[in-house]
PDB file of C-alpha atoms in Angstrom:
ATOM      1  CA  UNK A   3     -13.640  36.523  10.404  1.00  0.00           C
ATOM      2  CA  UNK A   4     -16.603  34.809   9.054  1.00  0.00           C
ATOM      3  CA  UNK A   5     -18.303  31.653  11.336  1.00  0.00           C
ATOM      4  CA  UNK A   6     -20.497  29.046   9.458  1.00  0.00           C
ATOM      5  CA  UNK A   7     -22.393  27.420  12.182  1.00  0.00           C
ATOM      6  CA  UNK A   8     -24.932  24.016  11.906  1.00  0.00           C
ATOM      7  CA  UNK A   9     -26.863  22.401  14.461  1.00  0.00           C
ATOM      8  CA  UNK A  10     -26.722  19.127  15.638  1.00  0.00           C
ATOM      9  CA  UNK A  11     -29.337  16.796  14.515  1.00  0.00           C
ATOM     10  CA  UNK A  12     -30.797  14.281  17.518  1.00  0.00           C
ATOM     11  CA  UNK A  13     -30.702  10.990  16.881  1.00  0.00           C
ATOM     12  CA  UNK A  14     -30.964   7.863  18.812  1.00  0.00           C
ATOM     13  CA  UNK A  15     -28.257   5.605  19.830  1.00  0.00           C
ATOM     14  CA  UNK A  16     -28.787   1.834  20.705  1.00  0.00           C
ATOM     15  CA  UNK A  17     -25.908   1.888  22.615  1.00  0.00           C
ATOM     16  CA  UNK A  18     -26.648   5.630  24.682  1.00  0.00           C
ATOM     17  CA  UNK A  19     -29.976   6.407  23.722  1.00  0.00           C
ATOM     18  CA  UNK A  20     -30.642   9.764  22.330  1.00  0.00           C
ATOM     19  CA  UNK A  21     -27.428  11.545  21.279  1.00  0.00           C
ATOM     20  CA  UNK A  22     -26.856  15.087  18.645  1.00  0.00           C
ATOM     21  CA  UNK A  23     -24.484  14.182  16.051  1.00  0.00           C
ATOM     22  CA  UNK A  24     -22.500  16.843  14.471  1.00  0.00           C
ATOM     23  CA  UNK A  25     -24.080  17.253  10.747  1.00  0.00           C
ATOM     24  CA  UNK A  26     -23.671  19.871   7.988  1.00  0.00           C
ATOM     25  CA  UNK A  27     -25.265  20.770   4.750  1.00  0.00           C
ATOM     26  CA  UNK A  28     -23.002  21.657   1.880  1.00  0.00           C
ATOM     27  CA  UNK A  29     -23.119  22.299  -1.607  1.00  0.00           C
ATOM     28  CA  UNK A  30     -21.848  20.089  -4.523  1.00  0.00           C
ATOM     29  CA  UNK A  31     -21.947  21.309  -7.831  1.00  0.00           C
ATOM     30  CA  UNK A  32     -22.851  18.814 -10.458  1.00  0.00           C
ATOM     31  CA  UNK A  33     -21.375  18.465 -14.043  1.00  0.00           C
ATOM     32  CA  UNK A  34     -24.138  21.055 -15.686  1.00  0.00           C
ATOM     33  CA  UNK A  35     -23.365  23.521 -12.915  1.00  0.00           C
ATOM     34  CA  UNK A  36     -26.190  23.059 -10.402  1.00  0.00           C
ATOM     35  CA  UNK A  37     -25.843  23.082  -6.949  1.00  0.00           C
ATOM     36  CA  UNK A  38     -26.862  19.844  -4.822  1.00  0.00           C
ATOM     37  CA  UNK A  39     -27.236  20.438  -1.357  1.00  0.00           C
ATOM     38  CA  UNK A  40     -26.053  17.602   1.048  1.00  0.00           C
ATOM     39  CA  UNK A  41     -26.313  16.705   4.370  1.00  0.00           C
ATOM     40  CA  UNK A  42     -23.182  14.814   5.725  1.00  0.00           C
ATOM     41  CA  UNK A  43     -22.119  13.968   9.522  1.00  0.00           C
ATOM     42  CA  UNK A  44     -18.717  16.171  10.564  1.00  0.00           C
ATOM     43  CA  UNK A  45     -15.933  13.186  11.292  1.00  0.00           C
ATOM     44  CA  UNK A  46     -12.767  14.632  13.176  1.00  0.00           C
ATOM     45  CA  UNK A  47     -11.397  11.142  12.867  1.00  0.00           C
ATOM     46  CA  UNK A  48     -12.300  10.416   9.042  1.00  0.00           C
ATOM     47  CA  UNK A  49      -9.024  11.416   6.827  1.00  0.00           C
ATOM     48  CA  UNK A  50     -10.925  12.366   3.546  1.00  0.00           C
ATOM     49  CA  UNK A  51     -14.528  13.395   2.898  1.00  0.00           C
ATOM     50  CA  UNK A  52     -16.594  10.460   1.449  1.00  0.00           C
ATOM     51  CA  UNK A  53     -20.046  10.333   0.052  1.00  0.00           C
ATOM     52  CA  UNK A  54     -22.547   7.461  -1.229  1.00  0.00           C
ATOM     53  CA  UNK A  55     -21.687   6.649  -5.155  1.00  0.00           C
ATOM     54  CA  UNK A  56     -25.250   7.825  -5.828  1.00  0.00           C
ATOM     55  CA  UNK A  57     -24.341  11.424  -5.069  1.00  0.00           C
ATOM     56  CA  UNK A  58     -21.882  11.520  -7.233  1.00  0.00           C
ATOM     57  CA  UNK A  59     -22.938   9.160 -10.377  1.00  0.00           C
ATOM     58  CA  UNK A  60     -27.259  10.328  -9.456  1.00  0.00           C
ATOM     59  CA  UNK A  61     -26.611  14.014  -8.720  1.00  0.00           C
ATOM     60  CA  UNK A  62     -23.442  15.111 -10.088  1.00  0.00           C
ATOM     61  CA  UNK A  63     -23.310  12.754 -13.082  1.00  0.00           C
ATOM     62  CA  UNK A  64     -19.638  11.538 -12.462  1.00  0.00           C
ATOM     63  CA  UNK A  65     -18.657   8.692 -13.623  1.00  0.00           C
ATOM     64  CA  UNK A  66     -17.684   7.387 -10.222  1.00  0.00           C
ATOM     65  CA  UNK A  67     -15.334   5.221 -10.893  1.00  0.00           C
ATOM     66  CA  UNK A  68     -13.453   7.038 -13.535  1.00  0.00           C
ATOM     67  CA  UNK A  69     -11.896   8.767 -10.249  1.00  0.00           C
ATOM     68  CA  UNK A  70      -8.610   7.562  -8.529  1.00  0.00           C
ATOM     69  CA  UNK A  71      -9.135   4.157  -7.135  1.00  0.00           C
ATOM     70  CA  UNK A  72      -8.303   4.176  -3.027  1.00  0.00           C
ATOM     71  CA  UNK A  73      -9.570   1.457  -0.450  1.00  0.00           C
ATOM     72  CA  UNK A  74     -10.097   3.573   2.770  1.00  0.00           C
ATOM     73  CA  UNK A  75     -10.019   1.400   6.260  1.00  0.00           C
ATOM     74  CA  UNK A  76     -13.418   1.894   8.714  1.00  0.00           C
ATOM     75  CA  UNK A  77     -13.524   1.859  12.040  1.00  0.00           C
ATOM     76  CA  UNK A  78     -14.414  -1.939  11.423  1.00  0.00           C
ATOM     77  CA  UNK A  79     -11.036  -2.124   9.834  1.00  0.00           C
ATOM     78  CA  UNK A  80     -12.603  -3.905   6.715  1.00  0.00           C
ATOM     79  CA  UNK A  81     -11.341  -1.575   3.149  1.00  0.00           C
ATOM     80  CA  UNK A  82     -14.140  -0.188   0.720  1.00  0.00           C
ATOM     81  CA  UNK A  83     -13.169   0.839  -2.581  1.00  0.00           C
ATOM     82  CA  UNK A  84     -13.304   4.542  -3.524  1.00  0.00           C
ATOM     83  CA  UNK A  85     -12.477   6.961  -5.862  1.00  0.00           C
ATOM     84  CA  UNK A  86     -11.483  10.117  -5.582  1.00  0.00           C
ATOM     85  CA  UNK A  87     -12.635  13.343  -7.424  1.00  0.00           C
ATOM     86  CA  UNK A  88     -11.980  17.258  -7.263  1.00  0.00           C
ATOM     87  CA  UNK A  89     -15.662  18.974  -6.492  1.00  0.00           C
ATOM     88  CA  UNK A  90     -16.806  22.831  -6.401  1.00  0.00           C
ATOM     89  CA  UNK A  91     -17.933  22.693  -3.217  1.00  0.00           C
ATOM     90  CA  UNK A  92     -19.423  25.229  -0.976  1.00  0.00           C
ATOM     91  CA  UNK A  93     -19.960  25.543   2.851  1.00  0.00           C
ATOM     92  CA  UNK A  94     -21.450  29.207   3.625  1.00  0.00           C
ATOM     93  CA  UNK A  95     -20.670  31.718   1.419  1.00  0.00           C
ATOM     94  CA  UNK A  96     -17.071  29.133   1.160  1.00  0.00           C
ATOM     95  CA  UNK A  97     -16.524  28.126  -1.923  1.00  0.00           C
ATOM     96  CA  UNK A  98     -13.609  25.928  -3.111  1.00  0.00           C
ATOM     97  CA  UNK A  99     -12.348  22.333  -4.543  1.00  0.00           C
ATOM     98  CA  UNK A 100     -12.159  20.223  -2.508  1.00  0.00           C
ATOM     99  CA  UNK A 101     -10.703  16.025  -3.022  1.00  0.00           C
ATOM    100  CA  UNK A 102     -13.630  13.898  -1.824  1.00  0.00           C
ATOM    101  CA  UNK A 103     -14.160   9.791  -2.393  1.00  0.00           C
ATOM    102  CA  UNK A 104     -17.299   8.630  -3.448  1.00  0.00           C
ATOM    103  CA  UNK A 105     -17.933   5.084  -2.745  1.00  0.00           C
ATOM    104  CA  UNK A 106     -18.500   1.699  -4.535  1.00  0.00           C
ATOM    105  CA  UNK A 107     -21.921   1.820  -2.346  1.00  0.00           C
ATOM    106  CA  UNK A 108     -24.974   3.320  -1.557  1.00  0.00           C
ATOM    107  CA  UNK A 109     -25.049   1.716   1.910  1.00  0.00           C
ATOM    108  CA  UNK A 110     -21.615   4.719   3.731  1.00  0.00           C
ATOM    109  CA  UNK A 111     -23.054   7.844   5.058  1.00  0.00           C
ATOM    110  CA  UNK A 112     -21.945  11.057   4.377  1.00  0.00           C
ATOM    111  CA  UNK A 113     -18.896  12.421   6.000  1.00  0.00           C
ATOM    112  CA  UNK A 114     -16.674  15.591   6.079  1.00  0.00           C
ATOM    113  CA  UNK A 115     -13.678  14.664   6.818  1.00  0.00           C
ATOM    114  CA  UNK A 116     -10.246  16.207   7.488  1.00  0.00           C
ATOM    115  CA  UNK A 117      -8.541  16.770   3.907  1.00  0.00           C
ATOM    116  CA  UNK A 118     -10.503  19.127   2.189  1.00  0.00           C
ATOM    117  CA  UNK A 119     -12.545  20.429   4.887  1.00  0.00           C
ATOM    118  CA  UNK A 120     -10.756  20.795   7.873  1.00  0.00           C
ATOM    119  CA  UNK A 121      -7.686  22.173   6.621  1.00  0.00           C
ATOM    120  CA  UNK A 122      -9.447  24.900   5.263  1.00  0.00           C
ATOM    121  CA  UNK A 123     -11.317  26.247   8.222  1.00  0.00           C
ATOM    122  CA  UNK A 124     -10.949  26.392  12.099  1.00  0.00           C
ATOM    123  CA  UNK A 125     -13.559  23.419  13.177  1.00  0.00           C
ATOM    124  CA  UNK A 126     -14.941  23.791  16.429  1.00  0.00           C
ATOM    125  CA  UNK A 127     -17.330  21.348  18.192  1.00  0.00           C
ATOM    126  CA  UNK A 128     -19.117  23.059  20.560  1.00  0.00           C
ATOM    127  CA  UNK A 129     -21.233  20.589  22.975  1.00  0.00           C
ATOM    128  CA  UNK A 130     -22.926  23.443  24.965  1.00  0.00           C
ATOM    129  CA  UNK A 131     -24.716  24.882  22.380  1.00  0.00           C
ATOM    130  CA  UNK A 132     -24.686  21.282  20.240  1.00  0.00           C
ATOM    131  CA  UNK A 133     -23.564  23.247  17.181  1.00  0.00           C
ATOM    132  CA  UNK A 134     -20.624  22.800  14.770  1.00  0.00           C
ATOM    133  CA  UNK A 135     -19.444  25.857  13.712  1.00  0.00           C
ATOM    134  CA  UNK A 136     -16.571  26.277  10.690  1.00  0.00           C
ATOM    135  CA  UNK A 137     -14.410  29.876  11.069  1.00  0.00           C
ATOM    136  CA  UNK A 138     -12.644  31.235   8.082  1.00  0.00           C
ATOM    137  CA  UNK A 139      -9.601  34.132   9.277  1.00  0.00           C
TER     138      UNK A 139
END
């Protein structure tokens, strides 16, 4: 069993002051096969991974929107349009494909979210030790 843990990062919170958010750096792996690192916020409640369009247009050199078209609902309810690529990834030693959105926008942040991520790996969110940690049987 192999366990790919990350620290929280502290941030601060207008509404509770100073609280660690679950973050994670992975790898994407642009179109002349370099490796980007990225640091995105773990989101149990997100349904697909999502990313900035500058990561993937700027660092990958994707044509963003050449991508299936989706309009994923925030927490605000309000739709942003999306599209949706297949990216080398890797988390640890992990690597895989994995479907992630990039956004019409520069202003999301980064988040893993379940499809592509989670189903791959036993997530646990450990608030004791304010770690994430990602297991692989």
């Amino acid at each position: 069993m192999k366990r790919f843990c990350f620290p929280w990062r502290r941030e601060y919170s207008r509404l509770v002051g100073v609280i660690y958010r679950p973050v994670v750096e992975v790898l994407l792996q642009g179109q002349a096969g370099e490796w980007i690192s990225v640091e995105a916020y773990v989101d149990s409640g997100a349904d697909i991974t999502i990313f900035p369009r500058y990561i993937g247009e700027d660092l990958l050199g994707l044509e963003v929107e050449g991508g299936v078209l989706i309009r994923p609902m925030g927490i605000a309810r309000q739709t942003l349009r999306s599209w949706i690529h297949e990216v080398p990834v890797r988390l640890g030693d992990e690597g895989f494909e994995a479907t992630v959105a990039f956004a019409e926008t520069n202003s999301v942040p980064s988040l893993i979210g379940r499809t592509g991520f989670f189903d791959r790996f036993t997530v646990v969110f450990d608030h004791r030790e304010r770690e994430t940690c990602f297991i692989v049987d």
